[in-house]
Amino acid sequence: MPVLGKIFIFENVPEHNSVKAFYNELEAWGFLVFCTDNLYCFLQYAGEIKPDIVILHIPNDFHPDKQTWKIVEESLCRNKYLQIYANIPYRFTNYPNFHYVKFGTGTLKKEQILSIIKKNQIKYLH
Amino acid sequence: MSAKIINGKKIAEELQNLLKKDVAALPSAIGLAIVQIGDDEASTIYVRNKLKAAAAVGINAVLHKFSEDVSQTKVSSLITKLNADPDVNGIIIQLPLPAHLDEETLLESIKPEKDVDGFHPLNIGRLQNGSDKALIAATPKGILYLLENCGIDLCGGNALIIGCSKIVGRPAGMLLLQKGCTVTLAHIHTKNLPELIKNADIIIAACGCPQTVKAEWVKQGAVLIDVGINRLNGKLCGDIEPAAIQKASFITPVPGGVGPMTVAMLLHNTYEAYLKQKQEKPTK
């Protein structure tokens, strides 16, 4: 099966079963999936992976400092990734190519994310 | 095929939190003695980190510091005293030692039951025999903990360990062998490293040479554990090329991968030493 694209996910609970199921679904769909629960590593490896899509799942109780966010934003804005932010504070997401998904419970809603990817894949993927 | 970046820092923190609860539940305090000789800058940082981490989990760590020109007899007599002290459950001699001191003799003078670094020949022998009495060196023990914590199936896998040092490569090989891996130890004289890497399901790179493992050699889906911390063009890097993430199923970053596990496992060894001395069963 041809590779549809690369997805790099920042997820604070990557070992959760629902998250694993979501990755499996993305893989079955033809994506290469990369994941980290460390923002520093997310930036470090984004340059190596060169993802087509980044998904940042940030829970409401996760508060990285402003400097960290600035570095994350600058790094992501340099690239034309399709960016999907989940639960991230809204004031940090005013950039092109981004989609904001709000979850009340803090769990990843794969249907919402998959629909965004489906809607955008022709525009952003090779 | 997905690739997950193993967060050693987070896993080490979780382990230390568990340890803190276990230590708090013990009937008496755990004592750790750290012996430092001289003012080597790196050693001072490592010792400071160990003292800080020990305090955070509730272990009483005491630093015994000597000047660079201390005699072998003076260090030996301290070790004898610490061996006999019932309030000291673990003893660490911070390496490297000044050239005039006999490192082997000093390490062997530590009571094996208090040798929380796992460097004593009796502990190395116990590890070879698969004895649960062994106190195992912290870094390889940390690597095994990371692999098991990530749910990686080790049994039947081809494990390649690059670097056969006494404190990482060799004990890591024994641990993986006991978990059912087919282990290959590569070293400076190994001739066909790319071929060995292509065949490996699990690679532990501990040779201290920047980016020795090239991404192009790595098998699709391999688990990559990077022990090396090197400086290349002013940046920290490991023994594995970062681009290998494209092929890995799991990879440890540098920094933030194996490093944080070493201190956590040293504390865990101290807790284990305490239990063995008191003949109590560990909760984890």
Coordinates of C-alpha atoms in Angstrom, one line a residue:
Chain A
M1 CA 0.0 0.0 0.0
P2 CA 1.4 3.4 -0.9
V3 CA 2.2 5.7 2.1
L4 CA -0.3 8.5 2.2
G5 CA 1.9 10.8 4.4
K6 CA 3.6 11.1 7.7
I7 CA 1.8 12.1 10.9
F8 CA 3.7 13.3 14.0
I9 CA 1.7 13.4 17.2
F10 CA 2.5 15.0 20.5
E11 CA 0.3 13.1 23.0
N12 CA 0.7 13.2 26.7
V13 CA -0.7 9.7 27.3
P14 CA 0.5 7.7 24.2
E15 CA 0.2 4.4 26.0
H16 CA -3.6 4.8 26.5
N17 CA -5.6 2.1 24.6
S18 CA -7.8 4.5 22.8
V19 CA -4.8 6.4 21.6
K20 CA -3.1 3.2 20.3
A21 CA -6.4 2.3 18.5
F22 CA -6.3 5.7 16.9
Y23 CA -2.7 5.2 15.7
N24 CA -3.7 1.8 14.3
E25 CA -6.5 3.4 12.4
L26 CA -4.2 6.0 10.9
E27 CA -1.7 3.3 9.9
A28 CA -4.4 1.2 8.3
W29 CA -5.4 4.2 6.4
G30 CA -1.9 4.5 5.0
F31 CA -0.1 7.0 7.2
L32 CA 3.3 6.6 8.9
V33 CA 2.7 7.5 12.5
F34 CA 5.3 9.0 14.9
C35 CA 4.6 9.9 18.4
T36 CA 6.2 11.5 21.4
D37 CA 5.1 12.7 24.9
N38 CA 8.0 15.2 25.1
L39 CA 7.7 18.7 23.5
Y40 CA 11.5 19.0 23.3
C41 CA 11.6 15.7 21.4
F42 CA 8.7 16.8 19.3
L43 CA 10.8 19.8 18.0
Q44 CA 14.0 17.8 17.8
Y45 CA 12.6 15.1 15.6
A46 CA 10.1 17.2 13.5
G47 CA 13.1 18.1 11.4
E48 CA 14.0 14.5 10.8
I49 CA 10.6 13.2 10.2
K50 CA 9.3 16.1 8.1
P51 CA 5.7 15.2 8.7
D52 CA 2.8 16.2 6.5
I53 CA 0.5 16.5 9.5
V54 CA 1.2 17.4 13.1
I55 CA -1.3 16.7 15.9
L56 CA -0.7 18.3 19.2
H57 CA -3.0 16.9 21.9
I58 CA -2.5 19.1 24.9
P59 CA -4.7 18.5 28.0
N60 CA -6.2 21.3 29.8
D61 CA -4.1 20.8 32.9
F62 CA -0.8 20.9 30.9
H63 CA 0.9 24.3 31.1
P64 CA 4.2 24.6 29.4
D65 CA 5.8 28.0 29.9
K66 CA 5.4 30.8 27.4
Q67 CA 9.0 30.5 26.1
T68 CA 8.4 26.8 25.2
W69 CA 5.2 27.7 23.4
K70 CA 7.0 30.4 21.4
I71 CA 9.6 27.9 20.3
V72 CA 7.0 25.3 19.3
E73 CA 5.0 27.9 17.4
E74 CA 8.0 29.3 15.6
S75 CA 9.1 25.9 14.6
L76 CA 5.8 24.8 13.3
C77 CA 5.0 28.0 11.5
R78 CA 8.1 27.7 9.4
N79 CA 6.7 24.6 7.8
K80 CA 3.5 24.0 5.9
Y81 CA 2.2 21.2 8.0
L82 CA -1.4 20.6 8.4
Q83 CA -1.6 21.4 12.1
I84 CA -4.3 20.0 14.4
Y85 CA -4.4 21.3 17.9
A86 CA -6.5 19.6 20.5
N87 CA -7.3 21.4 23.7
I88 CA -4.5 23.8 23.3
P89 CA -5.2 27.3 24.7
Y90 CA -6.9 29.2 21.9
R91 CA -4.6 32.3 22.0
F92 CA -1.7 30.1 20.9
T93 CA -3.3 28.8 17.8
N94 CA -3.8 31.9 15.5
Y95 CA -1.7 30.6 12.6
P96 CA -2.3 29.4 9.1
N97 CA -2.9 25.7 8.3
F98 CA -4.1 25.0 11.8
H99 CA -7.3 23.4 13.0
Y100 CA -8.5 23.6 16.5
V101 CA -10.4 20.8 18.2
K102 CA -11.8 21.3 21.7
F103 CA -12.4 18.3 23.8
G104 CA -14.3 18.6 27.1
T105 CA -13.0 15.3 28.5
G106 CA -9.4 15.5 27.3
T107 CA -9.7 12.4 25.3
L108 CA -8.6 12.3 21.6
K109 CA -11.7 12.3 19.4
K110 CA -10.5 10.4 16.4
E111 CA -13.6 11.0 14.2
Q112 CA -13.1 14.8 14.4
I113 CA -9.4 14.5 13.6
L114 CA -9.9 12.0 10.8
S115 CA -12.6 14.3 9.2
I116 CA -10.1 17.2 9.3
I117 CA -7.4 15.1 7.6
K118 CA -9.8 13.8 5.0
K119 CA -11.0 17.3 4.2
N120 CA -7.4 18.6 3.8
Q121 CA -5.4 15.7 2.4
I122 CA -5.6 16.8 -1.2
K123 CA -4.5 20.3 -0.4
Y124 CA -1.6 19.4 1.9
L125 CA -0.4 15.9 1.1
H126 CA 2.0 15.0 -1.7
Chain B
M1 CA 4.4 1.2 11.0
S2 CA 4.5 3.8 13.8
A3 CA 7.5 5.1 15.7
K4 CA 7.3 6.1 19.3
I5 CA 9.9 8.3 21.0
I6 CA 10.5 6.8 24.5
N7 CA 10.4 9.5 27.2
G8 CA 13.0 8.3 29.7
K9 CA 12.6 11.4 31.8
K10 CA 8.9 10.8 32.3
I11 CA 9.4 7.0 33.0
A12 CA 12.2 7.8 35.5
E13 CA 10.0 10.3 37.3
E14 CA 7.1 7.8 37.5
L15 CA 9.5 5.2 38.9
Q16 CA 10.9 7.7 41.5
N17 CA 7.4 8.6 42.5
L18 CA 6.6 4.9 43.1
L19 CA 9.9 4.5 45.0
K20 CA 9.1 7.5 47.2
K21 CA 5.9 5.8 48.3
D22 CA 7.7 2.4 48.9
V23 CA 10.5 4.1 50.9
A24 CA 8.0 6.1 53.0
A25 CA 6.3 2.8 53.9
L26 CA 9.5 1.2 55.3
P27 CA 9.9 0.8 59.1
S28 CA 13.4 2.5 59.1
A29 CA 15.4 4.9 56.9
I30 CA 17.5 3.9 54.0
G31 CA 21.1 5.1 54.0
L32 CA 23.3 5.7 50.9
A33 CA 27.0 6.6 51.2
I34 CA 28.7 8.3 48.2
V35 CA 32.4 8.5 48.2
Q36 CA 33.9 11.2 45.9
I37 CA 37.7 11.7 45.5
G38 CA 38.9 15.0 44.0
D39 CA 37.0 17.8 42.2
D40 CA 36.4 16.4 38.8
E41 CA 33.7 18.7 37.3
A42 CA 31.6 16.0 35.7
S43 CA 31.8 13.8 38.9
T44 CA 30.7 16.7 41.0
I45 CA 27.6 17.2 38.8
Y46 CA 26.8 13.5 38.9
V47 CA 27.2 13.3 42.7
R48 CA 25.0 16.4 43.1
N49 CA 22.3 14.9 40.9
K50 CA 22.4 11.6 42.9
L51 CA 22.2 13.5 46.3
K52 CA 19.2 15.5 45.0
A53 CA 17.4 12.5 43.6
A54 CA 18.0 10.5 46.8
A55 CA 16.6 13.3 48.9
A56 CA 13.5 13.5 46.7
V57 CA 12.6 9.9 47.3
G58 CA 13.4 10.0 51.0
I59 CA 16.8 8.1 50.9
N60 CA 19.4 9.5 53.3
A61 CA 22.4 10.1 51.1
V62 CA 25.7 11.2 52.7
L63 CA 28.7 12.5 50.7
H64 CA 32.1 11.5 51.9
K65 CA 34.6 13.7 50.0
F66 CA 38.4 13.3 49.9
S67 CA 41.0 15.5 48.3
E68 CA 42.7 14.3 45.1
D69 CA 45.9 13.1 46.9
V70 CA 44.1 10.9 49.5
S71 CA 45.9 7.6 50.2
Q72 CA 44.4 4.2 49.3
T73 CA 44.6 3.2 53.0
K74 CA 42.4 6.1 54.0
V75 CA 39.7 5.4 51.4
S76 CA 39.9 1.6 52.3
S77 CA 39.3 2.3 56.0
L78 CA 36.3 4.5 55.2
I79 CA 34.8 1.6 53.0
T80 CA 35.4 -0.8 55.9
K81 CA 33.6 1.5 58.3
L82 CA 30.7 2.0 55.9
N83 CA 30.5 -1.8 55.3
A84 CA 30.0 -2.3 59.0
D85 CA 27.6 0.5 59.5
P86 CA 24.0 -0.9 59.7
D87 CA 22.5 2.5 58.8
V88 CA 24.3 2.5 55.5
N89 CA 22.5 0.2 53.0
G90 CA 24.3 1.3 49.8
I91 CA 27.8 2.5 48.9
I92 CA 28.9 4.2 45.7
I93 CA 32.5 5.1 44.8
Q94 CA 32.2 7.9 42.2
L95 CA 34.4 7.1 39.2
P96 CA 36.8 7.9 37.7
L97 CA 39.4 7.7 40.5
P98 CA 42.8 9.5 40.5
A99 CA 45.5 7.3 38.8
H100 CA 47.4 6.6 42.1
L101 CA 44.4 4.7 43.5
D102 CA 43.7 1.0 42.8
E103 CA 40.1 1.2 41.5
E104 CA 39.6 -2.6 41.3
T105 CA 40.7 -3.2 44.9
L106 CA 38.5 -0.4 46.2
L107 CA 35.4 -1.6 44.3
E108 CA 36.0 -5.2 45.5
S109 CA 36.3 -4.0 49.1
I110 CA 32.6 -2.9 49.1
K111 CA 30.4 -5.5 50.7
P112 CA 28.5 -7.0 47.7
E113 CA 25.2 -6.5 49.5
K114 CA 25.9 -2.8 49.6
D115 CA 27.3 -2.5 46.1
V116 CA 24.4 -0.6 44.6
D117 CA 26.4 0.2 41.4
G118 CA 26.6 -3.5 40.7
F119 CA 30.3 -3.4 39.9
H120 CA 31.5 -6.0 42.5
P121 CA 32.6 -9.3 40.9
L122 CA 30.2 -11.3 43.0
N123 CA 27.3 -9.2 41.7
I124 CA 28.6 -9.6 38.1
G125 CA 28.8 -13.3 38.7
R126 CA 25.3 -13.5 40.2
L127 CA 24.0 -11.6 37.1
Q128 CA 25.7 -14.2 34.8
N129 CA 24.0 -17.0 36.8
G130 CA 20.6 -15.2 36.7
S131 CA 20.5 -15.0 40.5
D132 CA 17.9 -12.7 42.0
K133 CA 20.5 -11.8 44.7
A134 CA 22.4 -9.8 42.1
L135 CA 22.5 -6.0 42.4
I136 CA 22.6 -5.0 38.7
A137 CA 24.4 -2.0 37.2
A138 CA 22.0 0.9 37.0
T139 CA 22.2 1.8 33.2
P140 CA 21.5 -1.7 31.8
K141 CA 18.8 -2.2 34.4
G142 CA 17.3 1.1 33.3
I143 CA 17.4 0.0 29.7
L144 CA 15.6 -3.2 30.4
Y145 CA 13.0 -1.2 32.5
L146 CA 12.4 1.1 29.5
L147 CA 12.0 -1.8 27.1
E148 CA 9.6 -3.6 29.4
N149 CA 7.7 -0.4 30.2
C150 CA 7.1 0.1 26.5
G151 CA 5.6 -3.4 26.2
I152 CA 8.4 -4.5 23.8
D153 CA 8.4 -8.3 23.3
L154 CA 12.0 -9.3 23.9
C155 CA 11.8 -13.1 23.6
G156 CA 13.2 -14.4 20.4
G157 CA 14.4 -11.0 19.2
N158 CA 17.9 -10.4 17.7
A159 CA 19.6 -7.9 20.1
L160 CA 22.7 -6.1 19.0
I161 CA 24.7 -4.3 21.6
I162 CA 27.4 -2.0 20.3
G163 CA 30.1 -1.4 22.9
C164 CA 31.1 -4.1 25.5
S165 CA 32.0 -2.0 28.5
K166 CA 31.7 -3.6 32.0
I167 CA 29.1 -1.2 33.2
V168 CA 26.7 -1.1 30.1
G169 CA 27.3 -3.4 27.2
R170 CA 28.2 -6.7 29.0
P171 CA 25.5 -6.6 31.7
A172 CA 22.9 -5.4 29.2
G173 CA 23.8 -8.5 27.1
M174 CA 23.3 -10.8 30.0
L175 CA 20.0 -9.2 30.9
L176 CA 18.6 -9.5 27.3
L177 CA 19.9 -13.1 27.1
Q178 CA 17.9 -13.9 30.2
K179 CA 14.8 -12.3 28.6
G180 CA 15.2 -14.7 25.6
C181 CA 17.0 -12.5 23.1
T182 CA 19.7 -13.8 20.8
V183 CA 22.4 -11.4 21.8
T184 CA 25.4 -10.1 19.7
L185 CA 28.0 -7.9 21.3
A186 CA 29.8 -5.7 18.8
H187 CA 33.0 -3.9 19.7
I188 CA 35.9 -1.9 18.3
H189 CA 37.2 -5.0 16.3
T190 CA 33.8 -6.0 14.9
K191 CA 34.2 -6.1 11.1
N192 CA 30.6 -6.3 9.7
L193 CA 28.7 -3.8 11.8
P194 CA 26.3 -2.6 9.0
E195 CA 25.3 -6.3 8.4
L196 CA 24.7 -6.9 12.1
I197 CA 22.7 -3.7 12.4
K198 CA 20.5 -4.7 9.4
N199 CA 19.7 -8.0 11.1
A200 CA 18.9 -6.5 14.6
D201 CA 15.4 -6.2 16.1
I202 CA 16.8 -4.3 19.1
I203 CA 19.9 -2.2 19.0
I204 CA 21.6 -0.8 22.1
A205 CA 24.2 1.7 21.1
A206 CA 26.7 2.3 23.9
C207 CA 30.0 2.9 22.1
G208 CA 30.4 6.6 22.8
C209 CA 31.0 7.4 19.2
P210 CA 28.6 10.0 17.6
Q211 CA 26.1 8.6 15.1
T212 CA 27.8 5.3 14.6
V213 CA 24.5 3.7 13.7
K214 CA 23.5 5.0 10.3
A215 CA 19.8 5.3 9.5
E216 CA 20.3 3.4 6.2
W217 CA 21.5 0.3 8.1
V218 CA 18.6 0.1 10.5
K219 CA 15.9 -2.6 9.9
Q220 CA 12.3 -1.4 9.5
G221 CA 10.6 -1.6 12.9
A222 CA 13.7 -1.9 15.0
V223 CA 13.8 -0.8 18.6
L224 CA 16.7 1.7 19.1
I225 CA 18.2 2.4 22.5
D226 CA 20.8 5.2 22.5
V227 CA 23.1 5.3 25.5
G228 CA 25.7 7.6 24.0
I229 CA 25.9 11.3 24.9
N230 CA 28.3 13.1 22.5
R231 CA 28.9 16.6 21.3
L232 CA 28.8 17.1 17.6
N233 CA 29.1 20.6 16.0
G234 CA 28.2 22.1 19.4
K235 CA 25.0 20.0 19.8
L236 CA 24.3 16.9 22.0
C237 CA 23.8 13.8 20.0
G238 CA 23.8 10.0 20.6
D239 CA 25.5 7.0 19.0
I240 CA 22.5 6.6 16.6
E241 CA 21.8 8.9 13.7
P242 CA 18.5 10.8 14.5
A243 CA 17.2 10.1 11.0
A244 CA 16.9 6.4 12.1
I245 CA 13.6 7.4 13.6
Q246 CA 12.1 7.0 10.1
K247 CA 12.6 3.2 10.4
A248 CA 12.4 2.6 14.2
S249 CA 9.3 1.3 16.1
F250 CA 10.7 2.8 19.3
I251 CA 13.7 5.2 19.8
T252 CA 15.2 6.8 22.9
P253 CA 16.1 10.5 22.4
V254 CA 19.4 12.1 23.4
P255 CA 19.1 13.7 25.9
G256 CA 16.1 12.5 27.9
G257 CA 16.2 8.8 27.0
V258 CA 18.4 6.4 28.9
G259 CA 20.2 9.0 31.0
P260 CA 17.4 9.8 33.5
M261 CA 16.9 6.1 34.1
T262 CA 20.4 5.6 35.5
V263 CA 19.9 7.7 38.6
A264 CA 16.4 6.3 39.1
M265 CA 17.7 2.7 39.0
L266 CA 20.6 3.5 41.3
L267 CA 18.0 4.6 43.9
H268 CA 16.0 1.5 43.1
N269 CA 19.1 -0.6 43.7
T270 CA 19.6 1.1 47.1
Y271 CA 16.0 0.3 48.0
E272 CA 16.5 -3.3 46.9
A273 CA 19.8 -3.5 48.9
Y274 CA 17.9 -2.4 52.0
L275 CA 15.2 -5.0 51.5
K276 CA 17.8 -7.8 50.9
Q277 CA 19.7 -6.7 54.0
K278 CA 16.5 -6.7 56.1
Q279 CA 15.3 -9.8 54.2
E280 CA 12.0 -8.2 53.2
K281 CA 10.3 -8.8 49.8
P282 CA 10.2 -5.8 47.3
T283 CA 6.8 -4.5 46.3
K284 CA 8.0 -3.9 42.7

